[in-house]
XYZ file of C-alpha atoms in Angstrom:
660
model
C 40.858 167.766 160.024
C 42.988 169.559 162.856
C 46.425 169.962 164.276
C 48.351 171.317 166.958
C 52.234 171.201 166.237
C 52.907 173.327 169.433
C 51.343 170.821 171.910
C 53.587 169.061 174.390
C 52.957 166.105 171.955
C 52.581 167.524 168.542
C 49.461 165.874 166.987
C 47.575 166.022 163.483
C 44.471 164.396 162.680
C 43.279 163.216 159.204
C 40.078 161.409 158.135
C 40.206 157.819 158.810
C 40.795 155.724 155.620
C 40.254 151.918 155.774
C 43.081 149.912 154.169
C 46.081 148.234 154.843
C 49.758 149.704 155.361
C 52.297 148.413 152.939
C 54.023 146.718 155.921
C 50.727 144.904 156.971
C 50.050 143.689 153.322
C 53.610 142.299 152.893
C 53.915 140.730 156.464
C 50.454 139.002 156.029
C 50.503 138.216 152.332
C 54.047 138.177 151.031
C 56.124 140.159 148.450
C 54.484 141.959 145.675
C 54.887 140.786 142.142
C 56.674 142.968 139.444
C 53.457 144.542 137.815
C 52.284 145.557 141.534
C 55.804 146.916 142.454
C 55.684 149.178 139.310
C 52.370 150.676 140.199
C 53.596 151.045 143.804
C 56.641 152.867 142.610
C 54.935 154.947 140.144
C 52.081 155.945 142.623
C 54.639 156.791 145.325
C 56.579 158.926 142.892
C 53.532 160.703 141.639
C 52.245 161.519 145.193
C 55.965 162.776 146.436
C 56.100 164.841 142.998
C 52.780 166.699 144.058
C 54.329 167.405 147.485
C 57.769 168.505 146.163
C 56.248 170.770 143.408
C 54.345 172.508 146.396
C 57.494 172.802 148.154
C 56.822 170.200 150.886
C 59.009 167.341 152.134
C 57.234 164.386 153.581
C 60.396 163.005 155.599
C 58.714 159.648 157.001
C 57.996 157.663 153.788
C 58.013 153.923 154.926
C 56.186 150.834 154.875
C 53.867 152.075 157.588
C 53.108 155.481 156.027
C 52.114 153.831 152.627
C 48.626 152.806 152.583
C 46.689 150.570 150.220
C 43.257 151.250 149.834
C 40.149 150.217 147.788
C 40.307 153.776 145.812
C 44.247 153.830 145.185
C 47.631 154.232 146.937
C 48.105 156.917 149.482
C 50.923 158.291 151.579
C 49.855 159.165 154.951
C 51.597 160.598 158.211
C 51.930 164.072 156.599
C 53.132 166.752 158.946
C 55.261 164.688 161.223
C 58.492 165.963 159.575
C 60.895 166.446 162.467
C 58.798 164.501 165.062
C 61.505 161.532 165.252
C 64.407 163.864 165.842
C 65.911 163.271 162.727
C 67.688 166.167 160.744
C 65.709 168.292 158.508
C 64.883 166.169 155.326
C 65.068 166.955 151.734
C 63.154 165.638 148.616
C 66.278 163.401 148.089
C 65.626 161.852 151.626
C 61.928 161.036 150.459
C 63.455 159.514 147.175
C 65.586 157.361 149.299
C 62.898 156.314 151.423
C 60.869 155.400 148.404
C 63.370 153.350 147.226
C 63.755 151.414 150.619
C 59.655 151.058 150.554
C 59.474 149.366 147.091
C 62.506 147.153 148.049
C 60.602 146.136 151.209
C 57.494 145.360 149.185
C 59.853 143.112 146.992
C 60.778 140.999 149.912
C 63.137 143.190 152.028
C 66.335 141.995 150.078
C 69.572 143.557 150.882
C 70.122 145.527 147.618
C 68.359 146.712 144.343
C 70.260 144.083 142.271
C 67.825 141.500 143.136
C 64.703 143.617 141.834
C 62.938 143.028 138.334
C 65.215 144.524 135.781
C 62.439 147.032 134.790
C 62.813 148.567 138.377
C 66.449 147.658 139.062
C 68.372 150.676 137.986
C 65.909 153.374 139.047
C 65.275 151.966 142.477
C 69.029 151.481 142.935
C 69.176 155.131 141.936
C 66.805 156.053 144.636
C 69.252 154.152 147.234
C 72.476 155.470 145.983
C 74.607 156.748 149.086
C 75.040 160.225 147.431
C 71.955 162.146 147.853
C 72.630 164.188 144.863
C 72.860 161.310 142.510
C 69.278 160.189 143.249
C 66.340 160.707 140.847
C 63.653 163.149 141.591
C 60.105 161.891 141.853
C 59.219 163.341 138.330
C 62.156 161.464 137.005
C 60.900 158.189 138.522
C 57.860 158.756 137.085
C 59.072 159.673 133.563
C 61.504 156.673 133.580
C 58.631 154.211 134.125
C 56.291 155.831 131.705
C 59.053 155.705 128.815
C 59.360 151.903 129.315
C 55.780 151.656 127.995
C 54.938 148.388 129.742
C 51.512 146.820 129.992
C 49.429 148.066 132.953
C 48.081 145.204 135.059
C 44.221 144.322 134.283
C 41.979 144.227 137.116
C 43.336 145.090 140.464
C 46.874 145.629 140.668
C 47.133 143.871 143.976
C 47.075 140.337 144.764
C 43.549 138.572 145.667
C 44.323 138.037 149.130
C 45.706 141.895 149.848
C 42.316 143.125 147.926
C 40.218 140.752 149.988
C 41.868 142.102 153.110
C 41.471 145.607 152.271
C 37.687 145.003 151.249
C 37.138 143.347 154.991
C 38.423 146.599 156.440
C 36.627 148.917 154.351
C 33.322 147.054 155.234
C 33.965 147.031 158.748
C 33.749 150.906 158.845
C 31.629 151.990 155.991
C 32.356 153.934 152.786
C 35.804 154.786 152.126
C 36.468 158.319 152.565
C 38.708 160.467 150.076
C 40.874 162.470 152.651
C 43.757 161.561 154.984
C 46.709 161.657 152.655
C 48.392 162.378 149.331
C 46.761 160.022 146.871
C 48.801 158.305 143.946
C 46.810 158.096 140.736
C 45.126 154.727 140.103
C 47.255 152.002 138.100
C 46.785 153.692 134.537
C 49.716 155.684 133.946
C 49.374 159.433 133.528
C 51.337 161.340 130.847
C 53.080 164.355 132.362
C 51.853 167.519 130.592
C 54.244 169.252 128.363
C 56.230 171.867 129.969
C 56.536 169.908 133.223
C 59.007 167.451 131.852
C 62.471 167.093 133.449
C 64.805 169.836 132.372
C 67.839 167.878 134.133
C 68.549 164.002 134.874
C 70.213 162.781 137.901
C 71.823 159.327 138.308
C 69.606 156.333 137.645
C 71.617 153.386 138.354
C 71.896 150.291 140.417
C 73.975 149.801 143.490
C 76.623 147.966 141.985
C 80.085 149.977 141.915
C 79.641 153.553 143.199
C 81.572 155.513 145.378
C 80.764 153.621 148.343
C 83.583 151.132 147.184
C 86.220 153.748 148.330
C 85.170 152.899 151.965
C 85.570 156.412 153.082
C 89.387 156.331 152.856
C 90.890 159.602 152.753
C 94.491 158.821 154.120
C 97.770 159.628 152.338
C 98.742 157.248 149.713
C 101.608 154.855 149.570
C 102.417 152.894 146.355
C 103.952 149.452 145.642
C 104.618 148.828 142.127
C 105.730 146.357 139.651
C 106.698 147.161 136.098
C 107.430 143.680 135.072
C 104.688 141.531 133.225
C 103.614 138.539 135.005
C 104.472 135.141 133.844
C 103.388 134.405 130.368
C 103.160 137.929 129.673
C 99.401 138.431 130.719
C 98.060 140.736 133.195
C 99.336 139.285 136.446
C 98.166 135.642 135.655
C 100.332 133.470 137.505
C 101.817 130.813 135.024
C 99.371 131.786 132.460
C 100.202 131.297 128.665
C 96.587 131.323 127.461
C 95.043 134.369 126.459
C 93.039 134.662 129.709
C 94.989 135.920 132.892
C 94.091 136.876 136.463
C 95.376 140.460 137.622
C 96.106 139.467 141.144
C 97.094 142.883 142.554
C 100.340 141.182 144.184
C 102.740 143.641 145.982
C 106.226 144.277 144.628
C 109.395 144.661 146.794
C 109.747 148.339 146.104
C 107.585 151.011 147.384
C 107.210 154.906 147.136
C 105.462 157.175 149.194
C 104.095 160.560 147.917
C 105.089 162.426 151.028
C 108.224 160.755 151.631
C 111.793 161.851 150.425
C 111.931 159.247 147.832
C 108.717 160.043 146.084
C 106.961 163.175 144.932
C 105.421 165.746 147.335
C 101.351 165.703 148.049
C 100.323 168.943 147.102
C 97.448 170.455 148.773
C 94.821 171.988 146.558
C 94.366 175.614 146.840
C 93.647 178.236 144.319
C 91.949 181.462 143.738
C 88.057 181.637 142.747
C 87.688 181.256 138.834
C 87.191 184.417 136.770
C 84.339 184.207 134.451
C 84.995 184.829 130.945
C 81.247 185.497 130.215
C 77.973 184.429 131.740
C 74.174 184.608 130.144
C 70.789 182.930 131.266
C 68.499 181.014 128.883
C 64.873 180.045 129.134
C 65.394 176.216 129.806
C 67.956 174.547 131.861
C 70.550 172.684 129.769
C 70.388 168.983 130.093
C 73.593 168.274 127.783
C 76.612 170.270 127.017
C 79.272 169.529 124.317
C 82.057 172.021 123.108
C 84.663 172.490 120.573
C 87.339 175.211 120.200
C 85.047 177.585 118.713
C 81.391 176.611 119.450
C 79.210 175.248 122.488
C 76.292 172.859 121.842
C 73.561 173.339 124.501
C 70.864 170.824 124.581
C 67.634 171.314 126.636
C 64.304 169.540 126.918
C 62.926 171.867 124.196
C 65.741 172.479 121.583
C 69.410 172.243 120.596
C 71.245 175.524 120.263
C 74.921 176.473 119.144
C 76.555 179.403 120.667
C 79.868 181.146 120.003
C 82.585 179.888 122.661
C 84.017 183.322 122.657
C 80.918 185.335 123.728
C 77.900 183.061 124.267
C 75.921 184.504 121.669
C 73.575 182.380 119.648
C 74.962 181.767 116.007
C 72.594 179.523 114.264
C 68.595 178.779 114.409
C 67.560 176.315 117.144
C 66.840 172.940 116.030
C 64.046 170.671 117.466
C 66.314 167.730 118.906
C 66.047 167.268 122.613
C 67.377 165.129 125.144
C 65.209 164.955 128.408
C 67.432 162.359 130.070
C 70.621 164.543 129.589
C 74.124 163.911 131.049
C 74.214 162.190 134.365
C 76.753 159.878 136.350
C 75.805 157.003 133.939
C 74.841 158.907 130.629
C 76.846 161.097 128.205
C 74.765 161.506 125.154
C 76.931 164.040 123.182
C 80.263 163.931 121.340
C 82.574 166.167 119.111
C 85.032 165.253 116.580
C 86.499 166.642 113.509
C 83.958 169.586 113.131
C 80.779 167.425 113.826
C 78.631 167.425 117.132
C 76.794 164.147 117.803
C 73.779 163.802 119.898
C 71.531 161.091 121.104
C 68.072 162.670 120.972
C 64.511 162.760 120.332
C 62.283 164.859 118.075
C 58.584 165.727 118.247
C 58.050 162.703 115.736
C 60.991 160.407 116.166
C 62.734 159.103 119.280
C 65.845 157.101 119.955
C 67.859 159.206 117.400
C 71.777 159.569 116.804
C 71.976 162.911 114.994
C 75.030 164.516 113.581
C 75.299 168.426 113.162
C 77.871 170.252 110.894
C 79.565 172.703 113.538
C 80.221 175.272 110.791
C 76.612 175.583 109.828
C 74.529 174.196 112.614
C 72.653 172.247 110.327
C 71.872 168.197 110.827
C 74.066 166.255 108.256
C 72.130 163.173 109.030
C 69.930 161.458 111.829
C 69.164 157.514 112.296
C 67.233 155.553 114.473
C 70.001 153.879 116.785
C 67.598 150.609 117.253
C 66.227 150.413 113.590
C 64.907 147.251 112.824
C 65.984 145.189 115.949
C 63.671 142.985 117.804
C 63.933 141.183 120.954
C 63.219 137.726 119.671
C 60.784 135.944 122.128
C 61.129 138.337 124.709
C 60.053 142.046 124.987
C 63.362 144.233 125.229
C 63.919 147.879 125.994
C 67.212 149.447 124.716
C 69.164 152.000 126.827
C 71.697 154.070 125.013
C 74.158 155.139 127.557
C 76.702 157.138 125.620
C 78.047 157.947 122.201
C 81.795 158.178 121.226
C 83.829 158.841 117.921
C 86.880 157.236 116.741
C 88.248 157.973 113.470
C 85.332 157.671 110.762
C 83.329 155.540 112.998
C 80.569 156.606 115.770
C 79.658 154.313 118.418
C 76.658 154.168 120.537
C 76.855 151.974 123.744
C 74.064 150.841 125.844
C 72.383 148.012 127.687
C 69.352 145.906 127.111
C 66.303 145.463 129.465
C 64.286 142.325 128.945
C 61.132 143.316 130.726
C 59.259 140.045 130.644
C 59.855 136.489 131.448
C 61.560 135.111 134.325
C 64.289 137.077 136.256
C 66.991 135.903 138.646
C 69.398 138.225 140.454
C 72.298 135.977 139.413
C 71.386 136.975 135.598
C 74.016 138.879 133.761
C 73.236 142.181 132.004
C 73.364 142.370 128.220
C 75.061 145.129 126.727
C 75.721 146.269 123.158
C 77.753 148.529 120.888
C 76.492 149.536 117.633
C 78.926 151.195 114.861
C 77.787 153.888 112.560
C 79.441 155.501 109.495
C 80.651 159.124 110.766
C 79.847 160.614 107.171
C 76.575 159.094 106.251
C 74.956 157.371 109.691
C 74.816 154.290 108.024
C 74.953 151.316 110.581
C 78.118 149.124 110.009
C 77.926 146.658 112.568
C 76.444 145.777 115.878
C 77.553 143.326 118.791
C 75.666 142.212 121.859
C 76.563 140.028 124.974
C 76.796 139.667 128.615
C 80.385 140.488 128.383
C 79.442 144.161 127.356
C 78.393 145.939 130.625
C 80.694 148.772 130.078
C 82.503 150.150 126.864
C 85.611 152.244 126.350
C 86.019 153.730 122.849
C 89.546 155.207 122.484
C 89.610 158.250 120.137
C 91.592 156.431 117.748
C 92.453 152.722 116.833
C 90.376 150.030 116.253
C 90.447 148.272 119.678
C 87.723 148.744 122.042
C 87.645 147.493 125.519
C 84.745 146.117 127.605
C 84.218 145.280 130.951
C 81.472 143.005 132.591
C 80.657 141.211 136.099
C 77.862 139.254 137.508
C 76.496 139.931 141.087
C 77.219 137.391 143.628
C 81.145 137.685 144.006
C 82.264 135.971 140.725
C 85.300 137.419 138.748
C 84.857 140.438 136.405
C 86.007 140.136 132.872
C 88.107 142.773 130.797
C 87.491 141.931 126.873
C 88.987 143.402 123.935
C 86.524 144.271 120.950
C 88.372 144.294 117.437
C 86.183 147.167 115.609
C 88.478 146.276 112.613
C 86.731 142.818 112.529
C 83.174 144.004 112.955
C 83.006 143.696 116.720
C 84.958 140.196 116.876
C 86.136 139.284 120.306
C 89.708 139.243 121.112
C 92.082 138.741 124.261
C 90.237 138.694 127.554
C 91.426 138.533 131.374
C 89.436 137.577 134.512
C 89.409 140.091 137.396
C 88.645 138.804 140.696
C 86.823 140.878 143.289
C 85.725 143.302 140.418
C 81.714 143.455 140.988
C 82.094 147.271 140.211
C 82.441 146.087 136.581
C 78.928 145.301 136.556
C 77.921 149.107 136.046
C 76.716 150.268 132.633
C 77.279 153.693 131.370
C 80.398 155.912 130.962
C 83.715 153.940 130.667
C 85.362 152.631 133.871
C 88.556 152.173 132.142
C 90.764 154.243 129.915
C 93.106 154.338 126.821
C 96.718 156.176 126.583
C 99.406 155.507 124.255
C 98.329 152.266 122.934
C 97.738 150.831 126.215
C 94.427 150.101 128.206
C 94.165 150.807 131.969
C 91.979 149.373 134.318
C 91.540 148.506 138.194
C 92.179 144.954 139.118
C 93.504 143.075 142.208
C 91.565 144.052 145.217
C 90.486 146.953 143.382
C 93.643 148.997 144.602
C 95.694 148.221 141.566
C 96.177 149.993 138.255
C 97.117 147.498 135.181
C 98.436 148.652 131.839
C 98.110 146.259 129.140
C 98.823 146.407 125.516
C 95.298 147.273 123.794
C 96.068 144.927 120.816
C 97.377 141.720 122.728
C 96.517 142.277 126.322
C 100.307 141.653 127.319
C 100.645 143.450 130.805
C 103.166 146.533 130.646
C 103.084 147.586 134.219
C 100.967 147.684 137.419
C 100.901 150.083 140.064
C 99.319 149.408 143.396
C 97.897 151.931 145.795
C 97.254 151.607 149.822
C 96.772 153.949 152.571
C 99.747 155.106 154.811
C 98.145 153.607 157.632
C 97.909 150.361 155.858
C 94.188 150.365 155.263
C 93.165 149.077 151.843
C 92.085 151.520 149.037
C 90.044 151.077 145.981
C 91.008 153.471 143.000
C 88.432 155.365 141.089
C 88.110 155.357 137.254
C 91.564 156.295 135.332
C 91.527 159.132 132.847
C 94.284 160.121 130.466
C 95.571 163.536 128.970
C 94.722 164.334 125.380
C 98.375 163.344 124.220
C 98.299 160.005 126.230
C 101.542 160.746 128.044
C 100.029 160.916 131.629
C 97.148 158.826 133.306
C 95.491 160.384 136.313
C 93.775 158.122 139.174
C 91.640 159.348 141.683
C 92.051 157.556 145.131
C 90.144 158.887 148.294
C 90.856 162.231 148.781
C 93.922 162.218 146.389
C 94.524 162.369 142.687
C 97.389 160.713 141.409
C 99.416 161.578 137.955
C 101.511 158.671 136.622
C 103.734 158.516 133.394
C 101.860 156.318 131.008
C 105.176 154.887 129.806
C 106.090 153.012 133.053
C 103.682 154.138 135.770
C 106.235 156.351 137.551
C 104.453 158.601 139.934
C 104.401 162.328 138.976
C 102.670 164.018 141.405
C 100.016 163.761 144.091
C 97.309 166.392 144.673
C 94.944 166.140 147.617
C 91.860 168.083 148.953
C 92.444 170.306 151.979
C 91.517 168.117 155.075
C 92.459 164.915 153.620
C 93.013 163.349 156.830
C 89.349 163.481 157.520
C 87.074 160.370 156.711
C 84.144 162.462 155.474
C 82.648 161.817 152.006
C 82.933 165.604 151.343
C 86.914 165.008 151.218
C 86.498 162.489 148.431
C 87.319 163.308 144.940
C 84.678 162.531 142.323
C 86.927 162.436 139.420
C 85.781 159.230 138.082
C 84.806 157.305 141.080
C 82.988 154.173 139.914
C 79.649 155.032 138.472
C 80.504 158.918 138.732
C 80.451 159.499 135.077
C 82.369 162.019 133.237
C 83.588 164.278 136.039
C 87.219 164.488 134.944
C 88.607 165.873 131.616
C 91.558 167.500 130.369
C 92.784 170.140 128.057
C 96.329 169.977 126.689
C 97.918 171.337 129.888
C 95.259 171.203 132.422
C 93.462 168.695 134.365
C 89.620 169.468 135.457
C 88.121 167.367 138.097
C 85.292 167.762 140.391
C 85.148 166.805 144.039
C 82.036 165.378 145.833
C 81.439 169.193 147.495
C 80.624 169.888 143.696
C 83.663 172.181 143.268
C 85.498 172.118 140.103
C 89.126 172.407 140.059
C 91.588 173.265 137.304
C 94.854 171.768 138.055
C 98.235 172.367 136.191
C 99.012 169.071 134.521
C 102.730 169.477 134.851
C 103.059 170.327 138.564
C 99.504 169.118 140.274
C 98.769 172.794 141.709
C 95.408 174.364 141.213
C 95.249 177.206 138.709
C 91.616 177.957 139.974
C 88.440 176.580 141.594
C 84.815 177.133 140.706
C 81.786 176.590 142.922
C 78.316 177.913 142.692
C 76.308 178.170 146.183
C 72.941 178.235 144.346
C 73.686 175.085 141.941
C 71.202 172.534 141.766
C 71.116 169.558 144.211
C 72.756 167.244 141.340
C 75.740 169.931 140.967
C 76.486 171.934 137.653
C 76.789 170.339 134.158
C 80.384 171.063 132.596
C 82.543 170.229 129.665
C 85.822 171.457 128.009
C 86.493 172.906 124.618
C 89.605 174.263 123.471
C 90.875 177.179 125.957
C 87.645 177.279 127.763
C 85.432 175.604 130.577
C 81.694 175.770 130.061
C 79.561 175.426 133.227
C 75.716 175.198 133.355
C 73.752 175.659 136.636
C 70.159 176.117 136.651
C 69.367 178.483 133.759
C 72.974 180.183 133.493
C 75.750 178.972 131.388
C 79.232 180.290 132.114
C 82.543 180.180 130.438
C 85.983 180.173 132.293
C 89.323 180.605 130.775
C 91.413 177.221 131.157
C 94.247 179.411 132.465
C 92.043 181.759 134.614
C 92.516 184.861 132.281
């Protein structure tokens, strides 16, 4: 109606709307049930999407600014950005506040793990500590729409809340239509073609994540024990059975990366990367995958194949798309033996795994990943997290959401592994279970590794899956204090030279065990030089398996796979600082494929969204790449042969591995 932002007390007047704030509704009548929570999240997201599309940020989304009225959901208090003295907000701040509002409406529980399964991942993503990892408002709307769950019949709110609103409306007369940004009524709208999401951010629960590092950026000291625990298991005291318990116990010897008896700590510093070529397209890539000679570029409209040497298109576009794209939790592409693989949709089919011949750009086959599956007595939704190839088998790994029935915060997540013939696309076998939260598929061999955990402080579980026996369970070990293994998506473990490597103990110890038997070969523990406990990130290995790389705070450590000997430690400038900007993102828990290797170079991104190329032999930086104009989520990137390919907005850039 009117406003005076320059007054001694800035003010803004809108039309009065009769209704209840979300806080009033919950305080008076208790938490909302799942259907109402879904409508609340959807309505808030649609309203924020309208604001953000107009270049506006709300900045004060809260249970007090969310208004429930007889004719819909509204967000009020527009125009008060900055009035509370907080720093200038961004759309990602709005999304965090949306998540907090939904959590409040659910009963103000301490974390998103207690939400219904249909909301747990996406609201957890809104509350993720890293702002760049939160979904956009449009992504949240699209995520809920794709679940295709029944819309509540009649009023979406409890009768007591509806009666309270009606009484408020009757007291002041007809309800007006102004005074806020209105979320649509409960029936879901379809986002029009052309406004879909070109790029996805993290949509994940709060289990795991970079917060586990605790902000530690101090120099590392190591304690190590190269001998197996009693019984040959991974640190299982006195264990002779197939289940052990990595304890993270300390050995008598120690090494310090900066002392005379260990390798020096190398501060990363390198020249800015030189671009080999760069070009812009009409649509922002959602996925990238590369071979020595070809780059597969996937957008929300098509799939293209480009010459790796010059960036020129070499084959006609295909109508396969992936709107979800690559994120901290999903990696829907793979390449092996002259074939690209993609989890995708077409205009007429969804939920596909497709294989493309890299020499012709033509589809070899496409199959529905969940073809013929039913959820039994419950309604289930399958989420394919990533695709991987080993030999002549393609694996699709994901998790199941049961979207009806009773739900408890203590319920474990059910994951699955589906195996397909790489030549024909025929399904070979599948397994599922609560011991399959997270899956590692090595590039060769028949042994897979799964991790799992249940909320509530119970031990995690490391489980071998025998692909040669159609997914039969093999050895397993119990891992105390490993709640991070609850995370689904990109692997939290790695494989190198016949060994599986994973974090255990208190999260500060790297265990190396025989992939076939589970027998421990060595362990390496890490601690800050000031004595503080650290938590290591997700390990990753060199292509030949000779070395394993472990992110720890602001450091990246290289170890020999054979015995765990420390080779070098590279650190970001200003490593003594406690800020999150100094933490490596090279495989932090839940961070996705943010670290890769070529034959002689390690590539890793830090939380400042800088890509580093590091000499694998010395730990010294070859070059660094950053893009001041990159999206909030950072840029996509992948390695193919002797090049790195980076997608930022509409631009695709190639950089030579050695910087020349």
